[in-house]
Tab-separated table of C-alpha atoms in Angstrom:
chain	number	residue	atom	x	y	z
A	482	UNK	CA	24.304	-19.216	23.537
A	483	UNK	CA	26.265	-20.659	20.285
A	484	UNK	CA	25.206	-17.511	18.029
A	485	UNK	CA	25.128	-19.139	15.078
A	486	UNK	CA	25.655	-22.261	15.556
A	487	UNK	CA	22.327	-23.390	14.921
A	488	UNK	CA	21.398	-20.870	13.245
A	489	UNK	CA	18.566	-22.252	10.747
A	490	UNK	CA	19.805	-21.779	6.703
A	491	UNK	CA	16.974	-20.231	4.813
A	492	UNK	CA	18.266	-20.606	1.081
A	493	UNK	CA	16.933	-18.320	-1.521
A	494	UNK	CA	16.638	-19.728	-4.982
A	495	UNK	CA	17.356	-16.628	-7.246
A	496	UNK	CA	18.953	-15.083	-10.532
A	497	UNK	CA	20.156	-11.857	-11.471
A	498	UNK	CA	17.795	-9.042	-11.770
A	499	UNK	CA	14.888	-10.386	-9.841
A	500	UNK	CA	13.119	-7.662	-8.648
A	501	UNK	CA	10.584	-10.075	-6.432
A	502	UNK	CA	14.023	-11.212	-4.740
A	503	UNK	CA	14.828	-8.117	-4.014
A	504	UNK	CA	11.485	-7.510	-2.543
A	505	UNK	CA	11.851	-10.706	-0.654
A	506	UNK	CA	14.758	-10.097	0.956
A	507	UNK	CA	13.326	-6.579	2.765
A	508	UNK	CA	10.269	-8.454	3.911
A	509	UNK	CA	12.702	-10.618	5.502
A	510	UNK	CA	14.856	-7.814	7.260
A	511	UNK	CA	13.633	-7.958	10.528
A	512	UNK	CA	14.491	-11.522	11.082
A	513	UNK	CA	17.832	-11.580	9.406
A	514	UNK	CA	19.500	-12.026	12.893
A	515	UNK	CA	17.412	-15.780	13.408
A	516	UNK	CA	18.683	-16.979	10.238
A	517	UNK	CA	21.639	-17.709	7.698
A	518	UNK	CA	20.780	-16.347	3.984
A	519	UNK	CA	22.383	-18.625	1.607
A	520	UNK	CA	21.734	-17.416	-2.171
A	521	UNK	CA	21.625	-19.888	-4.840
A	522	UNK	CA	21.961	-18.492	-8.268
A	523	UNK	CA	19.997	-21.017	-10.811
A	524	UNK	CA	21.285	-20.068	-14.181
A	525	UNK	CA	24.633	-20.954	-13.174
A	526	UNK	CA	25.761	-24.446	-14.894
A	527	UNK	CA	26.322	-26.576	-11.648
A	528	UNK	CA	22.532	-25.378	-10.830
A	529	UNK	CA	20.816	-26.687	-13.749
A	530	UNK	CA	18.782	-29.212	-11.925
A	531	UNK	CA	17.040	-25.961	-9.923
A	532	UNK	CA	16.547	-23.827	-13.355
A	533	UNK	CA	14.404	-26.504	-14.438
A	534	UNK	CA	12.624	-26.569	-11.486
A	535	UNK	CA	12.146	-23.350	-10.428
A	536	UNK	CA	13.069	-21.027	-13.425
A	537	UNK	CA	8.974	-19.777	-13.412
A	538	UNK	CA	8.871	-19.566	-9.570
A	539	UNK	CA	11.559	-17.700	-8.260
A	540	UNK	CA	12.011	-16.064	-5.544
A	541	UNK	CA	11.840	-19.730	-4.050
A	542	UNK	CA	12.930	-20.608	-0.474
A	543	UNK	CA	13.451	-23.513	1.046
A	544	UNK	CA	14.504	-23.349	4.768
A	545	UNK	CA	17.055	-26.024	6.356
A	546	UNK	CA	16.623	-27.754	3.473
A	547	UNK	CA	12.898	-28.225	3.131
A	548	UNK	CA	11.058	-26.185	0.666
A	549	UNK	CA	8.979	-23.378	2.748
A	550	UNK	CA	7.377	-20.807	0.139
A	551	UNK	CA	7.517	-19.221	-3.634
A	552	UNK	CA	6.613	-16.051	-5.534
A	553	UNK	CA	6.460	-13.917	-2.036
A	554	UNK	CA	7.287	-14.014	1.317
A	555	UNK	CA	4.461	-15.470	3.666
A	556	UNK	CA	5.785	-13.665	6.637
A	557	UNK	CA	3.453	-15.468	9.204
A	558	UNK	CA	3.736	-19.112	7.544
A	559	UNK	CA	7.920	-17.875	7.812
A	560	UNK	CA	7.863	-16.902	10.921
A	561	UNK	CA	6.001	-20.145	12.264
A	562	UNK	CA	8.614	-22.544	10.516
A	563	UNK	CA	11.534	-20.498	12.202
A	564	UNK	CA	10.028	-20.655	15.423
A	565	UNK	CA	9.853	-24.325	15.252
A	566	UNK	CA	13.651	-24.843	13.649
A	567	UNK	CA	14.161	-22.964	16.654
A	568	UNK	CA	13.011	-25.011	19.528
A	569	UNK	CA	13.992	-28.071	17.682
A	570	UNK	CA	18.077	-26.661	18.120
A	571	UNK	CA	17.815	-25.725	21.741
């Protein structure tokens, strides 16, 4: 097995403090082996475009790409849309 190869990306949109991120990112412990966190920090300049998107919303997360889920983590809606990135890579 390629560990991490195809690992899916789950990118959190975030910004510094964000308590709710914080939270996030426990909830999502357990699974932190399936997946690739990749933080995005919106009130940096060359993220503009996602501060006026998501500057009410955040945490936000969009996984390989596609957004997934705001506000909290949905861990059963989360770990349905692994699973499937998943078994599409094998």
């Amino acid at each position: 097995c390629s560990a991490g190869a195809n690992k899916p990306v789950l990118t959190l949109f975030t910004k510094k403090p964000c308590p709710l991120c914080d939270e996030a990112k426990e909830v999502l412990e357990p699974y932190k082996r399936r997946f690739i966190l990749q933080e995005v920090d919106i009130t940096l300049p060359e993220n503009s475009a996602w501060y006026e998107k998501y500057k009410y919303d955040i945490p936000v997360f969009h996984l390989n790409g596609k957004f997934l889920m705001k506000h909290r983590v949905d861990t059963q809606k989360f770990e349905d849309q692994l699973r499937k990135v998943e078994l599409q890579s094998d």
